[in-house]
Coordinates of C-alpha atoms in Angstrom, one line a residue:
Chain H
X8 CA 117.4 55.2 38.8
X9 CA 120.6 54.0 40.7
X10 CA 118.8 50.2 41.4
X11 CA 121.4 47.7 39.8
X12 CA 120.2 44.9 38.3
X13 CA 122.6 40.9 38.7
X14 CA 122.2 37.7 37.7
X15 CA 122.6 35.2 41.0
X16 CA 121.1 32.0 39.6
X17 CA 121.7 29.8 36.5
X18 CA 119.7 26.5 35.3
X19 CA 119.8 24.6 32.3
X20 CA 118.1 21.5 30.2
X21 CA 119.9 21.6 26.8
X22 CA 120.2 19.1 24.1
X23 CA 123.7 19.1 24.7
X24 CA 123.6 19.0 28.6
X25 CA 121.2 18.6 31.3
X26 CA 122.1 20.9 34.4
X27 CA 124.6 23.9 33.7
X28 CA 128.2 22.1 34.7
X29 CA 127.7 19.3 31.5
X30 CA 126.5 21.6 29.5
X31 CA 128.8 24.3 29.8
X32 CA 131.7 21.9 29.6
X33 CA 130.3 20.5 26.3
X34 CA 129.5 23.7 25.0
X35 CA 133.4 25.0 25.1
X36 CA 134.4 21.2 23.6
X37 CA 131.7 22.3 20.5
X38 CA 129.8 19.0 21.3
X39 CA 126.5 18.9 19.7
X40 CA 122.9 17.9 20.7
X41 CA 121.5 17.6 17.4
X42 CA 120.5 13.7 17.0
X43 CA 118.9 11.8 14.2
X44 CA 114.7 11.4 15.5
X45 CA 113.5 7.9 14.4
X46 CA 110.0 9.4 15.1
X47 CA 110.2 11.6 12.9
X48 CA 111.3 9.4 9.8
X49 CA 108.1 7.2 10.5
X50 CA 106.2 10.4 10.5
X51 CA 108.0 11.1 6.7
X52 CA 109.2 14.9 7.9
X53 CA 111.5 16.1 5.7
X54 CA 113.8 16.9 8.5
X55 CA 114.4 14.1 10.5
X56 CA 116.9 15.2 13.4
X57 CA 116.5 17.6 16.1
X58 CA 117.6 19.0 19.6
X59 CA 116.1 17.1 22.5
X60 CA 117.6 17.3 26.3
X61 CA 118.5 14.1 27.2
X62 CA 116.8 13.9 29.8
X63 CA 116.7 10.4 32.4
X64 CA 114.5 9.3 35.1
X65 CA 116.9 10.3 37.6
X66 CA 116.4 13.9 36.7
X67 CA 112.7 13.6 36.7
X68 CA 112.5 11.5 39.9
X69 CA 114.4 14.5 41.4
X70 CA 112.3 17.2 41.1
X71 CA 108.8 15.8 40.5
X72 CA 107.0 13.4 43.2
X73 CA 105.5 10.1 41.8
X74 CA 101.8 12.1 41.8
X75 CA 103.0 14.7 39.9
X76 CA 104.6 12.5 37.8
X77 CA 101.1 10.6 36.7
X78 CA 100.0 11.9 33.5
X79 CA 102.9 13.9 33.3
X80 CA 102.9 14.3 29.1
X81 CA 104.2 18.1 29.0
X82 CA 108.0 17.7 28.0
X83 CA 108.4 21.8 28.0
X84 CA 107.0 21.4 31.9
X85 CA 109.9 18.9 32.6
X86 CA 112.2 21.1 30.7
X87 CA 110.9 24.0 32.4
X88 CA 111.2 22.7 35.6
X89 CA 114.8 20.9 35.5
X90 CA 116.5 24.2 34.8
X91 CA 114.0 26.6 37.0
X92 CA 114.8 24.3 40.5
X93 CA 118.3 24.2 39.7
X94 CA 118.5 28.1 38.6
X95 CA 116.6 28.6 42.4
X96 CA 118.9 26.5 44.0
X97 CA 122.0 27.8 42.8
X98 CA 120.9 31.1 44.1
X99 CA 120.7 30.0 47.5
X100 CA 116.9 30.2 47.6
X101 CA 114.7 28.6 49.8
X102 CA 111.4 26.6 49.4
X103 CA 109.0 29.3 50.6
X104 CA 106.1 28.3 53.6
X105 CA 104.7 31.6 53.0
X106 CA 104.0 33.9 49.9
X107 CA 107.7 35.5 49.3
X108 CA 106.1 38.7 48.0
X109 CA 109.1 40.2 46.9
X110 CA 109.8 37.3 44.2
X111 CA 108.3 36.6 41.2
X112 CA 108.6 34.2 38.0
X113 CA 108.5 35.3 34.4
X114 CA 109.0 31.7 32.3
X115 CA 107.6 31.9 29.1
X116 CA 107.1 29.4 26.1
X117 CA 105.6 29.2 22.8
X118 CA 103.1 26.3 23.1
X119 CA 103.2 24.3 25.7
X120 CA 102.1 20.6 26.8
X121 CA 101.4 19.9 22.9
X122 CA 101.3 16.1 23.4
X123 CA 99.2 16.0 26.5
X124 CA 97.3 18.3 24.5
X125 CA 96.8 15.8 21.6
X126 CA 95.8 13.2 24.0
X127 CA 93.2 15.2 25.2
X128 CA 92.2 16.5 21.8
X129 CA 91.6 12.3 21.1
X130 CA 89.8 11.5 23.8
X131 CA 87.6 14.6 23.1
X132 CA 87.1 13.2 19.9
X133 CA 85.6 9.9 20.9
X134 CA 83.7 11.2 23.5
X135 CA 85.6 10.3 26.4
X136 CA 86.4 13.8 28.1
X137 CA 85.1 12.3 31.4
X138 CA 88.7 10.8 30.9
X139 CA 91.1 13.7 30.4
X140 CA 92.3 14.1 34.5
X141 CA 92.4 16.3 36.6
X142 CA 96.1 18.0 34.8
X143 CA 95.3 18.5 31.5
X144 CA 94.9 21.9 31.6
X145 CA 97.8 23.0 34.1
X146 CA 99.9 20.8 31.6
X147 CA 98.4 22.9 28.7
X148 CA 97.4 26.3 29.1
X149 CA 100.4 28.7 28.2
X150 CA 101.1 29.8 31.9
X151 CA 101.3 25.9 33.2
X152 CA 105.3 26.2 33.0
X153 CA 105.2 29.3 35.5
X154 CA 102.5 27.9 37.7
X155 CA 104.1 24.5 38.1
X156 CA 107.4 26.1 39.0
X157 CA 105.3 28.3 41.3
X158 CA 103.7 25.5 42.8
X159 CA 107.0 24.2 44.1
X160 CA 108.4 27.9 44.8
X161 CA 105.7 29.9 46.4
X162 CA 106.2 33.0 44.6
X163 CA 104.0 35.9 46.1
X164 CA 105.1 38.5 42.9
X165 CA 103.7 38.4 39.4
X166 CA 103.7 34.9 38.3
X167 CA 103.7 35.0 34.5
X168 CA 104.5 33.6 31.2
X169 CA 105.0 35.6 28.2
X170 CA 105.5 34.5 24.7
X171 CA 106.8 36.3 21.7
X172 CA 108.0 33.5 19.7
X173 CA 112.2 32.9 19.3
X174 CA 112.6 36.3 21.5
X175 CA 110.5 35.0 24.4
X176 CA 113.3 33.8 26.8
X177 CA 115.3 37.0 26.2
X178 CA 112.4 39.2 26.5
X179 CA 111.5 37.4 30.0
X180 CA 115.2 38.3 30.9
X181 CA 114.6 42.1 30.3
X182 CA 110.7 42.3 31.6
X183 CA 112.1 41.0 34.7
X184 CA 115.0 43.5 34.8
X185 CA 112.8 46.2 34.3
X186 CA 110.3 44.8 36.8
X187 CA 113.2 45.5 39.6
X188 CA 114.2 47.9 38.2
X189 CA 111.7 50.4 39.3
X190 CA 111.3 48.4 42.9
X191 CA 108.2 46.6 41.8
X192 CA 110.2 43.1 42.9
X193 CA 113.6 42.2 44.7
X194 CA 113.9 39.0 42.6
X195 CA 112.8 37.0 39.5
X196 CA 112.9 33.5 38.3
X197 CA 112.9 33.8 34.7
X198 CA 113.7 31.5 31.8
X199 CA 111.8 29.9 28.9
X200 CA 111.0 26.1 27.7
X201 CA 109.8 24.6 24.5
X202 CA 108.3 21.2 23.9
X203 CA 110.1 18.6 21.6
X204 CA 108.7 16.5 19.2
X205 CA 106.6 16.4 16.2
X206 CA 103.6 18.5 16.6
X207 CA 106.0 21.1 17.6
X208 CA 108.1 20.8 14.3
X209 CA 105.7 19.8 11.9
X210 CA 104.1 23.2 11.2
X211 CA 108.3 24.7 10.5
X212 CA 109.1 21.3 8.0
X213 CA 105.6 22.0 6.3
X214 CA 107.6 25.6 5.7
X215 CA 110.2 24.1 4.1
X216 CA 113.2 26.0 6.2
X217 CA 114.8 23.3 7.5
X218 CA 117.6 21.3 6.7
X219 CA 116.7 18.2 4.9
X220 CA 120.4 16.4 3.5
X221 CA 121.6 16.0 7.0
X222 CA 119.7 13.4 8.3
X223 CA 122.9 10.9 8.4
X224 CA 124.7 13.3 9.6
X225 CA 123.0 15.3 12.1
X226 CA 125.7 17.0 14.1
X227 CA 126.7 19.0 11.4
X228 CA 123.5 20.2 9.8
X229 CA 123.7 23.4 11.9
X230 CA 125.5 25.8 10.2
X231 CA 125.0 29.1 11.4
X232 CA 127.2 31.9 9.6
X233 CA 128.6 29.3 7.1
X234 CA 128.6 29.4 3.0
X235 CA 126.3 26.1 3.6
X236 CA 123.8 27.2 5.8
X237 CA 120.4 25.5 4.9
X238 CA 117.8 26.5 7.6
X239 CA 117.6 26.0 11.2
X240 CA 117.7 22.4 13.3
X241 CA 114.6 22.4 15.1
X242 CA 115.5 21.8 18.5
X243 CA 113.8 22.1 23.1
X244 CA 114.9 22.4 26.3
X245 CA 114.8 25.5 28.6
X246 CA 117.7 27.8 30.3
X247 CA 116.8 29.6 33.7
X248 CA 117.8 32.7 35.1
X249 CA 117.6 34.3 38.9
X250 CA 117.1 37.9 38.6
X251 CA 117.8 40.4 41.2
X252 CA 118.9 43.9 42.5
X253 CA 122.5 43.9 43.8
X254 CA 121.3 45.6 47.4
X255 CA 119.1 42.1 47.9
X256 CA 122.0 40.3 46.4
X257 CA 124.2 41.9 48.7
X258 CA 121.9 41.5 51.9
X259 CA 121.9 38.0 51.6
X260 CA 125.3 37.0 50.8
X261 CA 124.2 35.9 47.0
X262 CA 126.9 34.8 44.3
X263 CA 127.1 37.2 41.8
X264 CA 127.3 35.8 38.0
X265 CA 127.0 38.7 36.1
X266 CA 125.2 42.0 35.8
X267 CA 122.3 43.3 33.4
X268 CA 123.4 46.9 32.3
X269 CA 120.2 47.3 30.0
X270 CA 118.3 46.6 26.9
X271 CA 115.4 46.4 24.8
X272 CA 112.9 45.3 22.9
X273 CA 111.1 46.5 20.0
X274 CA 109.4 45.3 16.8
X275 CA 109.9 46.2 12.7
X276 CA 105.9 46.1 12.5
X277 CA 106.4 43.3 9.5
X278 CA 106.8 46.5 7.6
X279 CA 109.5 47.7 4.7
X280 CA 111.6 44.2 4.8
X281 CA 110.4 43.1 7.6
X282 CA 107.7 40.1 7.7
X283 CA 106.6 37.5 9.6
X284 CA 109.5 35.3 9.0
X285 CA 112.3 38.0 8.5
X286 CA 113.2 41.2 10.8
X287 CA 112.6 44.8 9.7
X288 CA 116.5 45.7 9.7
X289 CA 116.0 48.9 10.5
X290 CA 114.3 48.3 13.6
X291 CA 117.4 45.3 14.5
X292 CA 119.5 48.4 14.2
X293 CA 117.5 51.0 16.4
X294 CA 116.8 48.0 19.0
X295 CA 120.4 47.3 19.0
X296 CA 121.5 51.1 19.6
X297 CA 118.4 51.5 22.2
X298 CA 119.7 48.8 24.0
X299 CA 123.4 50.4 24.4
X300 CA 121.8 53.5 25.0
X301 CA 119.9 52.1 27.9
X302 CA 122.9 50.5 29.5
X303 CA 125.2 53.2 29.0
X304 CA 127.5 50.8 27.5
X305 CA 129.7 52.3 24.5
X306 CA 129.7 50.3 21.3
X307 CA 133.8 50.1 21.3
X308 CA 133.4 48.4 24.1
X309 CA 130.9 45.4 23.4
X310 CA 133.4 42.9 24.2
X311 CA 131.2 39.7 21.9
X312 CA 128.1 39.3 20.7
X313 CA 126.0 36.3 20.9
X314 CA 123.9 36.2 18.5
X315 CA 120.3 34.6 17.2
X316 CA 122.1 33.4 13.9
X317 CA 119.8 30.8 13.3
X318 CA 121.9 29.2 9.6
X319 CA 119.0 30.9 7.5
X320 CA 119.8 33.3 4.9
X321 CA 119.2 35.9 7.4
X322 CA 122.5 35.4 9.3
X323 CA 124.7 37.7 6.5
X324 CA 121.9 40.5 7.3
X325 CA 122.4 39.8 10.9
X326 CA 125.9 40.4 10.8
X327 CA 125.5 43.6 9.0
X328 CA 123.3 45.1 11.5
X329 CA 125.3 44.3 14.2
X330 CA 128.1 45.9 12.2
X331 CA 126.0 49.1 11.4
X332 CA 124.8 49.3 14.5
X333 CA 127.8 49.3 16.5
X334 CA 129.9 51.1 13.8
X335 CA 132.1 48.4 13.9
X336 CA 133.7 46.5 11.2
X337 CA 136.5 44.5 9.8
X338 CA 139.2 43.6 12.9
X339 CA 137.4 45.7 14.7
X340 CA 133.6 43.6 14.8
X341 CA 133.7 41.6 18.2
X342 CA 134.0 38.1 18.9
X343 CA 130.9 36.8 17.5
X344 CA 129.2 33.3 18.0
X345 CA 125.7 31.1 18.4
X346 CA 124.6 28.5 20.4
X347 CA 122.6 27.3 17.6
X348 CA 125.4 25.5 15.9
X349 CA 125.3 23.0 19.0
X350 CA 122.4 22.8 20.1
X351 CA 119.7 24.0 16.8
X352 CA 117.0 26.5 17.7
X353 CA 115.1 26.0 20.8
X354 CA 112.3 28.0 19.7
X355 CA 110.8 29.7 22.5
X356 CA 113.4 27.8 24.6
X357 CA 116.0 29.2 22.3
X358 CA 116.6 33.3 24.2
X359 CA 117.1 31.8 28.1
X360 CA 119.4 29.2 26.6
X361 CA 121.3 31.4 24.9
X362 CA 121.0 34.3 27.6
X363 CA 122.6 31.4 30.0
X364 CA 125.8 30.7 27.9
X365 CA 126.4 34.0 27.2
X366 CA 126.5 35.0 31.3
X367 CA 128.7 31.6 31.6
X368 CA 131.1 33.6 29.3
X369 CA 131.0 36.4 31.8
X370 CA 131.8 34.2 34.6
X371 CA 134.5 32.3 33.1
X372 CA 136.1 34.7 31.0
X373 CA 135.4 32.1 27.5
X374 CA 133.8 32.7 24.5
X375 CA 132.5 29.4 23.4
X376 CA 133.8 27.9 19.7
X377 CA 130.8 27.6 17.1
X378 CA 131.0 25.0 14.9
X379 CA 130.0 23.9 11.2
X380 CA 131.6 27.3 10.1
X381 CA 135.2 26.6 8.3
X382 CA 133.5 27.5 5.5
X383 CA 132.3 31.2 6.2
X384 CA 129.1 33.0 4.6
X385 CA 131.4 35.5 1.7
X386 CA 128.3 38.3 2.4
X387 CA 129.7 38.0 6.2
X388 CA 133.0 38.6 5.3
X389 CA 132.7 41.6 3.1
X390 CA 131.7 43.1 6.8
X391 CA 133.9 41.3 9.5
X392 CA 137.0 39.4 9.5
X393 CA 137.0 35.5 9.8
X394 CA 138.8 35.5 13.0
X395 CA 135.5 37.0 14.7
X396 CA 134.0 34.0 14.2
X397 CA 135.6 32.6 16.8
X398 CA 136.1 28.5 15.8
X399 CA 137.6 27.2 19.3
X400 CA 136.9 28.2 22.7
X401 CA 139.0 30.9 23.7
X402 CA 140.0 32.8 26.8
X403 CA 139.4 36.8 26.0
X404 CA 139.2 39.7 28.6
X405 CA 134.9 40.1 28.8
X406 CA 133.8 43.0 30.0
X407 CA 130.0 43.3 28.4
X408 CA 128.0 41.5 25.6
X409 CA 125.2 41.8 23.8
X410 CA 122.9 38.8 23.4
X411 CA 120.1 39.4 20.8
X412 CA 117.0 37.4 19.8
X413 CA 114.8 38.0 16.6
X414 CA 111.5 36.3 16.5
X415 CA 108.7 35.2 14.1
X416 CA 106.7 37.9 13.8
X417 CA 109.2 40.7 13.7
X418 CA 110.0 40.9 17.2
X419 CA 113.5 42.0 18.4
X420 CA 114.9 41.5 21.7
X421 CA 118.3 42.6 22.9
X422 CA 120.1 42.4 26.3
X423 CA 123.7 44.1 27.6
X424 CA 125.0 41.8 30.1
X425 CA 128.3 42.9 32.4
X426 CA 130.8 41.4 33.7
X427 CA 130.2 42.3 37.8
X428 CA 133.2 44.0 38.9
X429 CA 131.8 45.5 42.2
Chain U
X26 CA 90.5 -7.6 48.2
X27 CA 88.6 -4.3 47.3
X28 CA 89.6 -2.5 50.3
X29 CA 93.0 -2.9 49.9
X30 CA 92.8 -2.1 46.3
X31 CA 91.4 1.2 47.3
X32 CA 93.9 2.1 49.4
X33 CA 96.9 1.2 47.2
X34 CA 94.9 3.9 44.6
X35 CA 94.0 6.1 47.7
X36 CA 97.8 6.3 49.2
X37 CA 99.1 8.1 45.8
X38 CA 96.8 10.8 46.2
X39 CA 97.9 11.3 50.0
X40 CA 100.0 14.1 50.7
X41 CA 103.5 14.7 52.3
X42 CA 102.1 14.8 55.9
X43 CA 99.3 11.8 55.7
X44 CA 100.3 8.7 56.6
X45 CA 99.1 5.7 54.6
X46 CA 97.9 4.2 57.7
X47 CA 95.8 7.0 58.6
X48 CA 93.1 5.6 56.1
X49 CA 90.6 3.8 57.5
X50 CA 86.8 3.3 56.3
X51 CA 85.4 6.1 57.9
X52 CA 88.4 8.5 56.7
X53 CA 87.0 11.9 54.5
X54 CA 88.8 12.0 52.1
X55 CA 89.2 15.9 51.7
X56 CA 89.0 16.8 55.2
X57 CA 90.9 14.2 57.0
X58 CA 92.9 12.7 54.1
X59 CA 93.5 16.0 53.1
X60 CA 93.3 15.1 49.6
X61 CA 93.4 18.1 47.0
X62 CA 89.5 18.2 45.7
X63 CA 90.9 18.5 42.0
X64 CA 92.3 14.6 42.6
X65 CA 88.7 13.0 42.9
X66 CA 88.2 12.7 39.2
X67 CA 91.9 11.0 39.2
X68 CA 90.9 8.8 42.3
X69 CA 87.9 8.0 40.2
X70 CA 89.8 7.5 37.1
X71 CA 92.0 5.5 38.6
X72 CA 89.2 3.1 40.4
X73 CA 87.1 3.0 36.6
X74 CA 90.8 1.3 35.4
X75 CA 91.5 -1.2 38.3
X76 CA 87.9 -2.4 38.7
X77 CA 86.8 -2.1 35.0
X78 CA 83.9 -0.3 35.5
X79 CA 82.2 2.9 34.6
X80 CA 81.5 5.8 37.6
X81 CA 78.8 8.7 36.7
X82 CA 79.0 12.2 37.7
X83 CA 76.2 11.8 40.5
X84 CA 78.5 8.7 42.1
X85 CA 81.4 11.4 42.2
X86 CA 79.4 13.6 44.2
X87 CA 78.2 10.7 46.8
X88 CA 82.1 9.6 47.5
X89 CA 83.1 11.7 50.5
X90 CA 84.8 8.8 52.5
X91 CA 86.7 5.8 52.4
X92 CA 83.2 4.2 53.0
X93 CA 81.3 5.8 50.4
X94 CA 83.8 4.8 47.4
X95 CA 83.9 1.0 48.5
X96 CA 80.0 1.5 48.5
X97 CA 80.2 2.8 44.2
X98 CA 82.3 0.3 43.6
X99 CA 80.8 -2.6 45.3
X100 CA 77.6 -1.6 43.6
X101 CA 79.4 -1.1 40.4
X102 CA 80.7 -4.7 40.2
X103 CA 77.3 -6.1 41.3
X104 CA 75.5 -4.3 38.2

């Protein structure tokens, strides 16, 4: 298989920046989108901040018409389609009059249109589902987010969403690689989104793994890779990717961001110290090795990593598999960060996010500073050096990175993204 | 005026290449409005709120035009 696989399109909707220009410049600056949630306080969660995309009427009035608007109660959907259009347009794609066969979407969540679904579920209740609208279920089944963006796009490929909880945005990211990968598409739109609000987050505070002492001080409650890490911020938004083979890229004159060498995906099967809220390590490390293996891409020369570091206890074990696994250690780990300090965990959301800053890296030769982490996990650093925790943004020659999600459930996801020299 | 009422709930539902003054009374409003089918129970939503009253299922079925909603709602409001 001599198809390559680039990256020609980037969108974003992030708690700490709407549209990729903001939120890559307050990325490098370490500016967080964790904010306190009044909502939440009157709903007495235990948590009460959270990641939410600021997102204005300006952006809405931009890419959804005053019908569509109507009724509009999906805030994944918004997400969703915020960074999808402006992924799309940065790749120099058109609106399509006629099925564009050779294009398909992959956007995937974890639940989506949960407050539209609520109202629905009420007026159910009282016997009013004469009531509900003619959107309620485009707003709420699973594959709403990909239709709606469809809807816009005309698509003519496979039109999908997938879900496999935190590993859903990056898993999109590699079905869609592999998908044109063996000529089966010319280009995807992929990405993931994730509602905010309460009845997203309830079910994780009701878990107990959240943070609950930072709710005066929300920017700094998380703390991925720190001493004082105390469970992850809950956080939304969405990241979008366009996916394509470098011969269509080339045909039509496309910007190149970056390129996919490989990856994978795999699972621990909840078995030996796996579970459904902690990975099988074992299968981190083979997922992690399959995925070099795949891109041909040598260990030595992993350039960073961006993690899924999500400021649970997990994060030391993290870091050890990543060492294993690449038989690196000490001064010699890579440059290591997480989004998550900045921005929480985005859930479903959290993979295309991520996947998006890491190929911003790429193309601007930065690794992005994490923050809430001058006071390093001691487990980490019986395995890596401090200085690979890299605490300002820093200019560093980039020439691959892997970018790994674990999800609920056991589910591993790991991508090798290139720099594209050609 | 009921009419214009209708229209001002009507013209939302329109799309891109309709022109509001292309309603009239006689207008279908699938096949010459070119109103998406799945927007009726909107429309009709929409009406139930501005007119307070209530529309059944067999109503739905009777409102093909312009004409034939104004008729539902004028016998609504006489009820």
């Amino acid at each position: 298989m001599n198809r390559r696989v680039v990256i020609t399109g980037l969108g974003v909707c992030s708690p700490n920046g709407v549209g990729i220009n903001e939120f890559w410049k307050n990325t490098l600056q370490g500016i967080s989108g964790i904010r306190f949630i009044p909502q939440l306080e009157e709903l007495k969660f235990s948590c009460q901040i959270a990641g939410e995309p600021q997102v204005t009427q300006d952006h809405i009035n931009h890419r959804f018409t005053t019908l569509e608007q109507r009724g509009l109660n999906a805030s994944g959907i918004v997400y969703g389609v915020l960074a999808g259009m402006e992924a799309w347009e940065e790749a120099g794609l058109p609106v399509n009059e006629t099925p564009d066969y050779d294009t398909g979407i992959i956007f995937g969540t974890g639940i989506l249109g949960v407050d539209k679904f609520r109202e629905a579920i009420h007026k159910i209740d009282d016997g009013n589902t004469r009531r509900l609208g003619s959107t309620s279920v485009l707003q709420t089944m699973a594959s709403g987010i990909s239709t709606y963006l469809n809807s816009k796009l005309g698509c003519g490929n496979q039109v999908t969403t997938n879900s496999s909880a935190c590993s859903t945005g990056t898993e999109a990211v590699l079905m869609a690689y592999e998908r044109i990968l063996h000529g089966r598409a010319k280009r995807m739109l992929v990405g993931s989104c994730s509602d905010s609000g309460p009845y997203v987050w309830g079910g994780f505070d009701a878990m107990r793994i959240l943070p609950t002492h930072y709710n005066d001080n929300p920017t700094e409650a998380s703390r991925p890779m720190s001493a004082t890490a105390n469970g992850f911020v809950p956080s939304s938004g969405a990241g979008a990717l366009v996916i394509e083979s470098l011969e269509s890229a080339f045909e039509r004159g496309a910007t190149i961001h970056a390129e996919i060498s490989g990856g994978f995906m795999n699972s621990g099967g909840q078995r030996a110290d796996g579970s459904m809220t902690a990975p099988n390590s074992q299968a981190v490390r083979r997922c992690i090795s399959q995925a070099l293996k795949t891109s041909k891409v040598h260990p030595d020369e992993i350039s960073a990593i961006n993690g899924h570091l999500t400021a649970t206890k997990k994060d030391p074990d993290e870091i050890y598999n990543w060492s294993r696994a690449l038989h690196r250690k000490g001064n010699e780990f890579p440059a290591i960060n997480s989004l998550k300090s900045m921005i929480g965990h985005g859930l479903a959301a959290s993979g295309s996010l991520e996947c998006v800053a890491t190929v911003l890296q790429l193309k601007h030769q930065q690794v992005f500073g994490n923050i809430n982490c001058e006071d390093i996990h001691p487990d980490i650093l019986e395995h890596i050096s401090a200085e690979k925790i890299v605490q300002q943004s820093t200019a560093i020659e980039l020439n691959h990175i892997a970018k790994a999600s674990f999800g609920f459930g056991d589910v591993n996801a790991v991508v090798i993204f290139s720099k594209f020299s050609g | 005026m009921i009419y214009d009422k209708l229209k001002d709930i009507i013209k939302v539902y329109l799309p891109e290449d309709v022109n509001v003054d292309s309603i009239n009374k006689d207008s279908h409003l699938m096949n010459e409005l070119n109103i998406n089918s799945a927007h009726l129970v909107d429309i009709v939503l929409d009406i139930e709120d501005a007119f307070d009253i209530e529309i059944a299922n067999e109503d739905i079925e009777r409102m093909q035009t312009v004409e034939d909603a104004l008729d539902v709602i004028e016998g609504k409001l006489e009820a």
